[in-house]
Short mmCIF file of C-alpha atoms (C1' of nucleotides) in Angstrom, two decimals:
data_model
loop_
_atom_site.label_atom_id
_atom_site.label_comp_id
_atom_site.label_asym_id
_atom_site.label_seq_id
_atom_site.Cartn_x
_atom_site.Cartn_y
_atom_site.Cartn_z
CA MET A 684 93.02 136.56 116.40
CA PRO A 685 96.54 135.80 116.96
CA TYR A 686 97.06 133.24 114.36
CA SER A 687 97.70 134.60 110.91
CA TYR A 688 98.69 133.09 107.67
CA GLU A 689 99.62 134.44 104.31
CA HIS A 690 96.86 132.30 102.52
CA PRO A 691 93.50 131.44 103.84
CA ARG A 692 93.14 127.95 105.51
CA PRO A 693 90.31 125.67 105.79
CA ALA A 694 89.44 124.43 109.19
CA LEU A 695 90.29 120.80 109.85
CA THR A 696 88.12 118.37 111.87
CA VAL A 697 87.72 114.79 112.66
CA ASP A 698 84.53 112.83 112.85
CA CYS A 699 84.01 109.44 114.05
CA VAL A 700 81.56 106.66 113.11
CA VAL A 701 81.35 104.48 116.20
CA PHE A 702 79.82 100.88 115.44
CA GLY A 703 78.45 98.83 118.32
CA LEU A 704 76.78 95.47 118.50
CA ASP A 705 74.02 94.34 121.04
CA ASP A 706 71.87 91.29 120.89
CA THR A 707 69.43 92.54 118.42
CA ASP A 708 71.34 95.08 116.14
CA LEU A 709 74.34 96.75 114.75
CA LYS A 710 74.19 100.31 116.16
CA VAL A 711 75.95 103.58 115.65
CA LEU A 712 76.78 106.29 118.30
CA LEU A 713 75.44 109.74 117.74
CA ILE A 714 75.45 112.91 119.75
CA GLN A 715 72.94 115.54 119.90
CA ARG A 716 74.22 118.98 118.92
CA SER A 717 73.83 121.58 121.69
CA VAL A 718 75.01 124.60 119.36
CA ALA A 719 74.19 125.97 116.04
CA PRO A 720 74.41 125.04 113.18
CA PHE A 721 72.17 122.03 113.31
CA LYS A 722 71.35 122.72 117.09
CA GLY A 723 69.28 119.79 118.40
CA SER A 724 70.16 117.52 115.28
CA TRP A 725 71.99 114.17 115.85
CA ALA A 726 75.59 114.16 114.49
CA LEU A 727 78.76 112.03 114.50
CA PRO A 728 80.95 112.65 117.49
CA GLY A 729 83.86 114.77 116.33
CA GLY A 730 85.78 118.26 116.52
CA PHE A 731 88.59 120.31 115.49
CA VAL A 732 91.98 118.92 115.12
CA HIS A 733 94.61 120.69 117.37
CA VAL A 734 97.82 121.79 115.80
CA GLU A 735 100.07 119.63 118.23
CA GLU A 736 98.19 116.34 117.80
CA THR A 737 98.15 113.87 115.01
CA LEU A 738 94.69 113.02 113.33
CA GLU A 739 94.42 109.77 115.17
CA GLU A 740 94.93 111.51 118.55
CA ALA A 741 92.43 114.14 117.61
CA ALA A 742 89.93 111.33 116.66
CA ARG A 743 90.57 109.49 120.08
CA ARG A 744 90.51 112.64 122.10
CA GLU A 745 87.15 113.75 120.72
CA LEU A 746 85.83 110.29 121.07
CA GLU A 747 86.66 110.40 124.71
CA GLU A 748 85.45 113.84 125.52
CA GLU A 749 82.09 113.48 123.76
CA THR A 750 81.28 109.78 124.45
CA GLY A 751 83.62 108.58 127.22
CA LEU A 752 84.95 105.69 124.89
CA ARG A 753 88.66 104.92 124.95
CA ASN A 754 91.00 102.09 123.72
CA VAL A 755 88.69 101.25 121.02
CA PHE A 756 89.46 99.97 117.52
CA LEU A 757 89.88 102.92 115.26
CA GLU A 758 90.67 103.09 111.50
CA GLN A 759 90.87 106.08 109.18
CA LEU A 760 87.86 106.11 106.61
CA TYR A 761 87.96 108.89 104.18
CA THR A 762 88.45 112.67 104.16
CA PHE A 763 85.49 114.69 103.04
CA GLY A 764 86.18 118.24 101.67
CA GLU A 765 83.16 119.43 99.62
CA LEU A 766 82.90 123.18 99.58
CA LYS A 767 79.60 123.70 101.43
CA ARG A 768 79.63 120.85 103.79
CA ASP A 769 79.54 123.11 106.69
CA PRO A 770 77.48 126.29 106.43
CA ARG A 771 79.71 128.43 108.47
CA GLU A 772 83.02 128.20 106.59
CA ARG A 773 85.19 125.79 104.76
CA ILE A 774 85.84 122.70 106.81
CA ILE A 775 87.78 119.63 106.00
CA SER A 776 86.90 116.59 107.91
CA VAL A 777 89.02 113.42 108.23
CA ALA A 778 86.42 110.65 109.11
CA TRP A 779 87.36 107.60 111.19
CA TYR A 780 85.36 104.55 112.15
CA ALA A 781 85.55 102.66 115.39
CA LEU A 782 84.22 99.26 116.58
CA VAL A 783 83.30 98.60 120.12
CA ASN A 784 81.15 96.06 121.95
CA LEU A 785 78.30 97.45 123.90
CA ARG A 786 78.98 95.17 126.93
CA ASP A 787 82.56 96.16 127.75
CA HIS A 788 82.10 99.85 126.89
CA LYS A 789 79.49 102.02 128.72
CA VAL A 790 78.71 105.34 127.10
CA LYS A 791 78.33 108.11 129.31
CA ALA A 792 74.78 109.53 128.63
CA ALA A 793 75.28 113.10 128.97
CA THR A 794 78.52 114.95 127.95
CA ASP A 795 79.81 118.39 126.92
CA ALA A 796 78.46 117.54 123.44
CA GLY A 797 74.95 116.99 124.76
CA GLU A 798 73.26 113.51 124.80
CA ALA A 799 74.97 110.57 123.32
CA ALA A 800 72.89 107.61 122.19
CA TRP A 801 72.96 104.47 120.27
CA PHE A 802 70.84 104.20 117.03
CA SER A 803 69.91 101.11 115.06
CA LEU A 804 71.25 101.45 111.47
CA ASP A 805 67.94 100.91 110.01
CA ASP A 806 66.27 103.47 112.23
CA LEU A 807 68.32 106.48 112.05
CA PRO A 808 67.35 110.23 112.72
CA THR A 809 68.26 112.98 110.14
CA LEU A 810 71.88 113.68 110.49
CA ALA A 811 73.76 117.02 110.61
CA PHE A 812 76.00 118.31 107.94
CA ASP A 813 77.02 115.56 105.41
CA HIS A 814 77.20 112.94 108.19
CA ALA A 815 74.74 110.76 106.62
CA THR A 816 77.23 110.51 103.77
CA ILE A 817 80.02 109.70 106.22
CA LEU A 818 78.00 107.13 107.83
CA ASP A 819 77.14 105.44 104.64
CA THR A 820 80.70 105.36 103.59
CA ALA A 821 81.69 103.81 106.87
CA GLN A 822 78.97 101.07 106.53
CA GLN A 823 80.30 100.19 103.04
CA ARG A 824 83.92 100.09 104.42
CA LEU A 825 82.80 97.85 107.18
CA ARG A 826 80.93 95.51 105.02
CA GLY A 827 83.85 95.19 102.60
CA LYS A 828 86.41 94.81 105.14
CA VAL A 829 85.01 92.35 107.46
CA ARG A 830 85.03 89.80 104.88
CA TYR A 831 88.75 89.67 104.53
CA VAL A 832 90.11 90.96 107.92
CA PRO A 833 88.82 89.52 111.11
CA ILE A 834 87.90 93.11 112.71
CA GLY A 835 84.57 91.78 113.48
CA PHE A 836 85.92 90.45 116.85
CA GLU A 837 86.16 94.02 118.12
CA LEU A 838 82.36 94.14 118.13
CA LEU A 839 82.01 90.75 120.17
CA PRO A 840 82.81 90.49 123.77
CA ARG A 841 86.06 88.65 124.81
CA LEU A 842 84.29 85.41 124.93
CA PHE A 843 81.49 84.67 122.51
CA THR A 844 79.53 81.77 121.14
CA LEU A 845 79.56 80.82 117.50
CA THR A 846 75.92 81.81 117.14
CA GLN A 847 76.88 85.32 118.46
CA MET A 848 79.62 85.51 115.89
CA GLN A 849 77.38 84.42 112.99
CA ARG A 850 74.82 86.96 113.98
CA MET A 851 77.49 89.76 113.95
CA TYR A 852 78.47 88.74 110.32
CA GLU A 853 74.86 88.67 109.34
CA LYS A 854 74.09 92.04 110.53
CA ILE A 855 77.11 93.42 108.93
CA LEU A 856 76.69 91.70 105.76
CA ASP A 857 73.02 91.95 105.77
CA ARG A 858 72.35 88.36 104.78
CA ALA A 859 71.55 85.03 106.13
CA LEU A 860 74.52 82.58 106.52
CA ASP A 861 74.19 78.77 106.85
CA LYS A 862 74.92 77.65 110.37
CA ARG A 863 76.77 74.52 109.49
CA ASN A 864 78.86 76.07 106.68
CA PHE A 865 79.64 78.99 108.83
CA ARG A 866 80.79 76.81 111.72
CA LYS A 867 82.94 74.67 109.32
CA LYS A 868 84.56 77.66 107.90
CA VAL A 869 85.25 79.71 110.87
CA LEU A 870 86.59 76.71 112.96
CA GLY A 871 88.47 75.61 109.93
CA MET A 872 90.49 78.93 109.90
CA GLY A 873 92.18 78.10 113.11
CA VAL A 874 91.90 81.50 114.82
CA LEU A 875 89.02 80.64 117.34
CA GLU A 876 90.23 79.10 120.63
CA GLU A 877 87.72 76.76 122.36
CA THR A 878 87.32 77.53 126.06
CA ASP A 879 85.80 75.14 128.56
CA GLN A 880 83.21 77.72 129.41
CA VAL A 881 79.59 77.81 128.34
CA GLN A 882 76.88 80.53 128.25
CA GLN A 883 75.36 81.26 131.68
CA ASP A 884 71.68 82.07 132.46
CA VAL A 885 70.11 81.01 129.26
CA ALA A 886 66.81 79.24 129.05
CA HIS A 887 68.02 76.64 126.86
CA ARG A 888 71.04 74.41 126.19
CA ALA A 889 74.10 76.67 126.83
CA ALA A 890 76.57 77.28 124.09
CA ARG A 891 80.15 76.75 124.25
CA LEU A 892 82.28 80.03 124.51
CA TYR A 893 85.25 80.76 122.17
CA ARG A 894 87.82 83.50 121.98
CA PHE A 895 89.74 84.97 119.20
CA ASN A 896 93.33 83.95 118.89
CA GLU A 897 95.17 86.86 117.82
CA ALA A 898 98.50 85.36 117.78
CA ALA A 899 97.29 82.54 115.51
CA TYR A 900 95.77 85.10 113.16
CA LYS A 901 99.15 86.99 112.98
CA ARG A 902 100.97 83.91 112.28
CA MET A 903 98.61 83.16 109.31
CA VAL A 904 98.65 86.59 107.97
CA LYS A 905 102.44 86.18 107.72
CA GLN A 906 101.92 82.91 105.84
CA GLY A 907 99.76 84.73 103.40
CA ILE A 908 96.67 82.87 104.37
CA ASN A 909 93.44 84.81 103.38
CA PHE A 910 90.46 85.18 105.47
CA GLU A 911 87.38 85.28 103.47
CA ILE A 912 83.95 84.80 105.03
CA MET B 374 99.38 138.17 106.65
CA PRO B 375 95.77 139.04 106.12
CA TYR B 376 94.13 135.73 107.14
CA SER B 377 93.82 135.35 110.86
CA TYR B 378 91.96 132.65 113.00
CA GLU B 379 91.27 132.27 116.61
CA HIS B 380 93.13 128.92 116.84
CA PRO B 381 96.25 127.81 114.92
CA ARG B 382 95.49 125.86 111.77
CA PRO B 383 97.70 123.20 110.03
CA ALA B 384 98.27 123.71 106.33
CA LEU B 385 96.44 121.40 103.91
CA THR B 386 98.04 119.90 100.92
CA VAL B 387 97.36 117.27 98.38
CA ASP B 388 99.78 114.78 97.06
CA CYS B 389 99.41 112.32 94.20
CA VAL B 390 100.91 109.04 93.53
CA VAL B 391 100.75 108.56 89.68
CA PHE B 392 101.01 105.07 88.36
CA GLY B 393 101.98 104.34 84.69
CA LEU B 394 102.51 101.22 82.76
CA ASP B 395 104.94 100.70 79.92
CA ASP B 396 106.10 97.61 78.16
CA THR B 397 108.56 96.73 80.77
CA ASP B 398 107.43 98.14 84.09
CA LEU B 399 105.07 99.58 86.43
CA LYS B 400 106.18 103.19 87.05
CA VAL B 401 105.57 106.13 89.23
CA LEU B 402 105.64 109.68 88.37
CA LEU B 403 107.88 112.04 90.51
CA ILE B 404 109.00 115.69 90.41
CA GLN B 405 112.39 117.03 91.48
CA ARG B 406 112.04 119.72 94.11
CA SER B 407 113.32 123.06 93.09
CA VAL B 408 113.09 124.69 96.51
CA ALA B 409 113.80 123.99 100.14
CA PRO B 410 113.09 121.89 102.09
CA PHE B 411 114.49 118.55 100.33
CA LYS B 412 115.66 120.77 97.33
CA GLY B 413 116.83 118.42 94.58
CA SER B 414 115.13 115.49 96.08
CA TRP B 415 112.37 113.70 94.28
CA ALA B 416 108.91 114.01 95.55
CA LEU B 417 105.31 113.22 94.70
CA PRO B 418 103.54 115.99 92.75
CA GLY B 419 101.14 118.04 95.01
CA GLY B 420 100.66 121.25 96.77
CA PHE B 421 98.52 123.41 98.91
CA VAL B 422 94.77 123.18 98.67
CA HIS B 423 93.15 126.43 97.87
CA VAL B 424 90.21 127.41 100.19
CA GLU B 425 87.67 127.70 97.29
CA GLU B 426 88.28 124.16 95.70
CA THR B 427 87.47 120.72 96.69
CA LEU B 428 90.07 118.23 97.52
CA GLU B 429 89.75 116.40 94.24
CA GLU B 430 89.90 119.74 92.39
CA ALA B 431 93.07 120.44 94.10
CA ALA B 432 94.59 117.13 93.27
CA ARG B 433 93.63 117.55 89.67
CA ARG B 434 94.89 121.12 89.63
CA GLU B 435 98.30 120.31 91.01
CA LEU B 436 98.61 117.34 88.83
CA GLU B 437 98.11 119.35 85.75
CA GLU B 438 100.33 122.28 86.90
CA GLU B 439 103.14 119.96 87.73
CA THR B 440 103.00 117.33 85.10
CA GLY B 441 100.58 118.25 82.34
CA LEU B 442 98.30 115.33 83.16
CA ARG B 443 94.63 115.87 82.95
CA ASN B 444 91.41 113.54 82.89
CA VAL B 445 93.09 110.73 84.52
CA PHE B 446 91.60 108.23 86.81
CA LEU B 447 92.10 109.62 90.38
CA GLU B 448 90.89 108.19 93.73
CA GLN B 449 91.57 109.41 97.40
CA LEU B 450 94.12 107.18 99.18
CA TYR B 451 94.68 108.23 102.63
CA THR B 452 95.29 111.42 104.88
CA PHE B 453 98.63 111.64 106.49
CA GLY B 454 98.97 113.93 109.56
CA GLU B 455 101.97 113.10 111.57
CA LEU B 456 103.39 115.90 113.36
CA LYS B 457 106.94 116.17 111.94
CA ARG B 458 106.19 115.06 108.53
CA ASP B 459 107.24 118.53 107.06
CA PRO B 460 110.01 120.17 108.75
CA ARG B 461 108.84 123.73 108.38
CA GLU B 462 105.30 123.48 109.86
CA ARG B 463 102.33 121.34 110.55
CA ILE B 464 101.19 120.08 107.26
CA ILE B 465 98.33 117.62 106.62
CA SER B 466 98.40 115.80 103.27
CA VAL B 467 95.33 114.19 101.63
CA ALA B 468 97.00 111.74 99.31
CA TRP B 469 95.55 110.52 96.01
CA TYR B 470 96.52 107.90 93.54
CA ALA B 471 95.97 108.23 89.71
CA LEU B 472 96.36 105.59 86.98
CA VAL B 473 97.48 106.57 83.45
CA ASN B 474 98.62 104.83 80.41
CA LEU B 475 102.01 106.10 79.16
CA ARG B 476 101.12 105.83 75.43
CA ASP B 477 98.18 108.28 75.51
CA HIS B 478 99.42 110.69 78.14
CA LYS B 479 102.67 112.50 77.52
CA VAL B 480 104.25 114.14 80.59
CA LYS B 481 105.89 117.41 80.12
CA ALA B 482 109.43 117.11 81.04
CA ALA B 483 110.17 120.49 82.63
CA THR B 484 107.47 122.26 84.64
CA ASP B 485 107.29 124.87 87.42
CA ALA B 486 107.91 122.15 89.75
CA GLY B 487 111.19 121.44 88.17
CA GLU B 488 111.67 117.98 86.35
CA ALA B 489 109.25 115.41 86.14
CA ALA B 490 110.09 111.71 85.43
CA TRP B 491 108.92 108.23 85.55
CA PHE B 492 110.65 105.80 87.88
CA SER B 493 110.24 101.97 88.13
CA LEU B 494 108.84 100.98 91.39
CA ASP B 495 111.81 98.77 92.00
CA ASP B 496 114.43 101.41 91.23
CA LEU B 497 113.22 104.49 93.25
CA PRO B 498 115.34 107.32 94.57
CA THR B 499 115.12 108.47 98.10
CA LEU B 500 111.92 110.39 98.36
CA ALA B 501 111.26 113.81 100.01
CA PHE B 502 109.13 113.99 103.36
CA ASP B 503 107.11 110.93 104.18
CA HIS B 504 106.42 110.30 100.40
CA ALA B 505 108.08 106.82 100.69
CA THR B 506 105.32 105.91 103.17
CA ILE B 507 102.71 107.39 100.95
CA LEU B 508 103.73 105.61 97.89
CA ASP B 509 104.05 102.35 99.79
CA THR B 510 100.41 102.78 101.01
CA ALA B 511 99.30 103.45 97.31
CA GLN B 512 100.97 100.29 95.93
CA GLN B 513 99.23 98.24 98.63
CA ARG B 514 95.91 99.83 97.80
CA LEU B 515 96.49 99.38 94.11
CA ARG B 516 97.33 95.66 94.52
CA GLY B 517 94.33 95.20 96.80
CA LYS B 518 91.92 96.82 94.64
CA VAL B 519 92.87 95.65 91.23
CA ARG B 520 91.78 92.11 92.02
CA TYR B 521 88.22 93.17 92.70
CA VAL B 522 87.54 96.24 90.55
CA PRO B 523 88.63 96.52 86.97
CA ILE B 524 90.61 99.77 87.42
CA GLY B 525 93.55 98.08 85.69
CA PHE B 526 92.15 99.26 82.39
CA GLU B 527 93.14 102.72 83.17
CA LEU B 528 96.68 101.66 82.87
CA LEU B 529 96.34 100.11 79.43
CA PRO B 530 95.87 101.80 76.12
CA ARG B 531 92.26 101.79 74.74
CA LEU B 532 93.06 98.69 72.50
CA PHE B 533 95.19 96.10 74.11
CA THR B 534 96.15 92.43 73.79
CA LEU B 535 95.38 89.79 76.26
CA THR B 536 99.03 89.49 76.88
CA GLN B 537 99.51 93.05 77.77
CA MET B 538 96.66 92.78 80.00
CA GLN B 539 98.09 89.70 81.94
CA ARG B 540 101.59 91.45 82.12
CA MET B 541 99.71 94.46 83.77
CA TYR B 542 98.08 92.23 86.40
CA GLU B 543 101.52 90.30 86.84
CA LYS B 544 103.25 93.57 87.57
CA ILE B 545 100.78 94.89 90.01
CA LEU B 546 100.37 91.51 91.92
CA ASP B 547 104.02 90.89 91.61
CA ARG B 548 103.32 87.09 90.56
CA ALA B 549 103.27 85.22 87.51
CA LEU B 550 99.81 84.08 86.21
CA ASP B 551 99.01 81.04 84.04
CA LYS B 552 98.30 82.17 80.33
CA ARG B 553 95.49 79.79 79.67
CA ASN B 554 93.72 80.15 82.99
CA PHE B 555 93.93 83.94 82.73
CA ARG B 556 92.29 84.02 79.36
CA LYS B 557 89.63 81.70 80.36
CA LYS B 558 88.77 83.80 83.31
CA VAL B 559 88.94 87.37 81.82
CA LEU B 560 87.05 86.24 78.66
CA GLY B 561 84.44 84.49 80.75
CA MET B 562 83.66 87.61 82.65
CA GLY B 563 82.18 89.25 79.53
CA VAL B 564 83.74 92.77 79.88
CA LEU B 565 86.26 92.47 77.07
CA GLU B 566 85.04 93.21 73.54
CA GLU B 567 86.98 91.58 70.89
CA THR B 568 87.86 93.96 67.98
CA ASP B 569 88.74 92.90 64.45
CA GLN B 570 92.14 94.59 64.53
CA VAL B 571 95.54 92.94 65.52
CA GLN B 572 98.84 94.29 66.80
CA GLN B 573 100.91 96.19 64.06
CA ASP B 574 104.65 96.23 63.47
CA VAL B 575 105.64 93.33 65.62
CA ALA B 576 108.21 90.72 64.61
CA HIS B 577 106.00 87.70 65.25
CA ARG B 578 102.32 86.71 65.01
CA ALA B 579 100.29 89.57 65.86
CA ALA B 580 97.81 89.31 68.79
CA ARG B 581 94.19 90.33 68.55
CA LEU B 582 93.35 93.69 70.18
CA TYR B 583 90.53 93.99 72.70
CA ARG B 584 88.70 96.77 74.55
CA PHE B 585 87.24 97.18 77.88
CA ASN B 586 83.36 97.18 77.58
CA GLU B 587 82.49 99.62 80.50
CA ALA B 588 78.90 99.28 79.85
CA ALA B 589 78.76 95.62 80.25
CA TYR B 590 80.82 95.99 83.46
CA LYS B 591 78.50 98.39 84.92
CA ARG B 592 75.50 95.99 84.14
CA MET B 593 77.41 93.23 85.85
CA VAL B 594 78.17 95.39 88.86
CA LYS B 595 74.39 96.06 89.38
CA GLN B 596 73.68 92.31 89.02
CA GLY B 597 76.02 91.93 92.00
CA ILE B 598 78.55 89.86 89.91
CA ASN B 599 81.98 89.94 91.46
CA PHE B 600 85.07 90.38 89.62
CA GLU B 601 87.94 88.70 91.22
CA ILE B 602 91.13 88.00 89.29
"C1'" DT C 346 58.59 63.94 136.49
"C1'" DT C 347 57.62 64.51 132.31
"C1'" DG C 348 56.60 66.84 128.15
"C1'" DC C 349 57.70 71.01 125.63
"C1'" DC C 350 60.30 74.61 124.01
"C1'" DT C 351 64.28 76.71 122.55
"C1'" DT C 352 68.85 76.69 120.81
"C1'" DA C 353 73.37 73.88 120.29
"C1'" DG C 354 75.72 71.07 117.48
"C1'" DT C 355 76.86 67.76 113.63
"C1'" DG C 356 78.15 65.40 108.19
"C1'" DT C 357 77.53 64.50 103.35
"C1'" DC C 358 76.70 65.24 98.68
"C1'" DT C 359 76.81 68.11 94.57
"C1'" DC C 360 78.56 71.27 91.66
"C1'" DG C 361 81.40 74.82 90.06
"C1'" DT C 362 85.69 76.94 89.96
"C1'" DA C 363 90.72 77.06 90.64
"C1'" DT C 364 94.78 75.23 88.89
"C1'" DA C 365 98.17 72.56 86.62
"C1'" DC C 366 99.82 71.45 82.30
"C1'" DA C 367 102.01 71.35 76.54
"C1'" DC C 368 101.39 71.57 71.85
"C1'" DT C 369 100.11 73.74 67.23
"C1'" DA C 370 99.50 78.19 64.62
"C1'" DA C 371 100.85 82.32 62.58
"C1'" DA C 372 103.78 85.90 61.37
"C1'" DC C 373 108.15 87.88 60.59
"C1'" DT C 374 113.56 87.53 59.88
"C1'" DG C 375 117.66 86.41 57.72
"C1'" DC D 16 112.71 78.07 53.84
"C1'" DA D 17 114.46 77.25 58.25
"C1'" DG D 18 114.39 79.51 62.51
"C1'" DT D 19 112.58 82.35 66.04
"C1'" DT D 20 108.98 84.57 68.60
"C1'" DT D 21 104.59 85.00 70.40
"C1'" DA D 22 99.49 83.88 69.86
"C1'" DG D 23 96.15 80.89 70.89
"C1'" DT D 24 93.82 76.74 72.56
"C1'" DG D 25 91.38 72.14 76.09
"C1'" DT D 26 91.25 68.75 79.58
"C1'" DA D 27 91.77 66.43 83.92
"C1'" DT D 28 91.98 66.99 89.04
"C1'" DA D 29 91.26 68.89 93.29
"C1'" DC D 30 89.21 71.68 96.35
"C1'" DG D 31 86.02 74.56 98.47
"C1'" DA D 32 81.10 76.74 98.33
"C1'" DG D 33 76.61 75.83 99.38
"C1'" DA D 34 72.45 73.18 100.11
"C1'" DC D 35 70.12 70.56 103.37
"C1'" DA D 36 67.75 68.05 108.56
"C1'" DC D 37 68.26 65.83 112.44
"C1'" DT D 38 69.69 64.77 117.35
"C1'" DA D 39 71.41 66.65 121.98
"C1'" DA D 40 71.04 69.44 125.98
"C1'" DG D 41 69.05 72.30 129.16
"C1'" DG D 42 65.47 75.08 131.44
"C1'" DC D 43 60.45 75.62 132.29
"C1'" DA D 44 55.97 74.94 133.38
"C1'" DA D 45 52.12 72.07 134.10
#
DNA sequence: TTGCCTTAGTGTCTCGTATACACTAAACTG
DNA sequence: CAGTTTAGTGTATACGAGACACTAAGGCAA
């Protein structure tokens, strides 16, 4: 025990809520705990913060170690510090949320944290610690934020159809959107760039593919244009 | 040094950005540091988290110890964890912001943290540590949140005039609002309760006093009514 | 090859809300 | 009582949100 302090210190961890989107659902990435407490339970990926790394570095490191994910959209969520949230000792957790698209990022199945797997948000296992609370907070944040800031594109592949984009908003906001109004609105915003490509290998009329024009978006933010869906 | 751990642990603090409103300005409460580092500089009130208290308890305790304020609106802001934010050692700070009204809450001038004083947001001294960043983050949060959630009432006295309320929004949002449109809107929301009292001791026509009807607000939140200013 | 199935893609009308805008009323002051 | 200061009030216009249904295109199977 070489590290001593005058006063007792809580331990500090990071936990990540990783959202991913596939054709059918909005999903979250969980890992199965291989050690006590909550051995065998599903939990958010995360771990202890090292003393020589920032909080964001810790979150990204743990995410890569436990799930193989890197270079993902990551934003701080909230810091959870209830007294008994970990049965072993006092642990403060700085929670983060990440957005990835399931096509571009493959998750390594088995890791040093045990098994990693995607779960639909409406079919979740019981989670370890207070991770259900953290996940719930993340979902609320995502729902609130996606309407004002175009972070949703992080969940879509680089090229996407307007229908895919609409489905994404519908999953996150959990309500149906009108097709024509949705298209009118998002095309009117001027941050979508039409490509000359269309969907491949679909058994019906192929939809045009679009990409998100980040430069145009940044220009518009500077002009104070707002971005409500 | 009785507290030993297998791995080194960062220290954990809380810092509070306390906003207050008077007749002329939106202000923030700062304390003058009486010890190194940054001795003599102005800083946000805050201090170390004890191992047997939650983060919110720590924030409230420090706030009372250093400024005498209690029972104020307090919400978690963000957690700051850059490597060199404190020159002594690695310190993580969970930042909070508070809203108080300067009429009801008197700040004790001299405290164990030295001098406490209110500063206008556009006339700030140089702040210790990364507290300028924290304050800036808090101001952005307040600006974003006040438009959707009626937290602004925390800054007003219990009874207030519509003009005081409009000034409050104007200070926070940093833009002028139209008097008639503002009144139409806020009265139409149905969360303001008209009293039969008017302003006292003013050298002009006295304005009617209103109070915030929290019960009505909660009812409306449940109905999903939104609250944009 | 043709009919069928599935999804893509498109325009208008209505209604409600945001915004722009100026005068009279009331209360105190000297 | 004339002057000063702030309170308090209504309307007209423009814009955007939301409701709504049909045709186009492409693959598939009989």
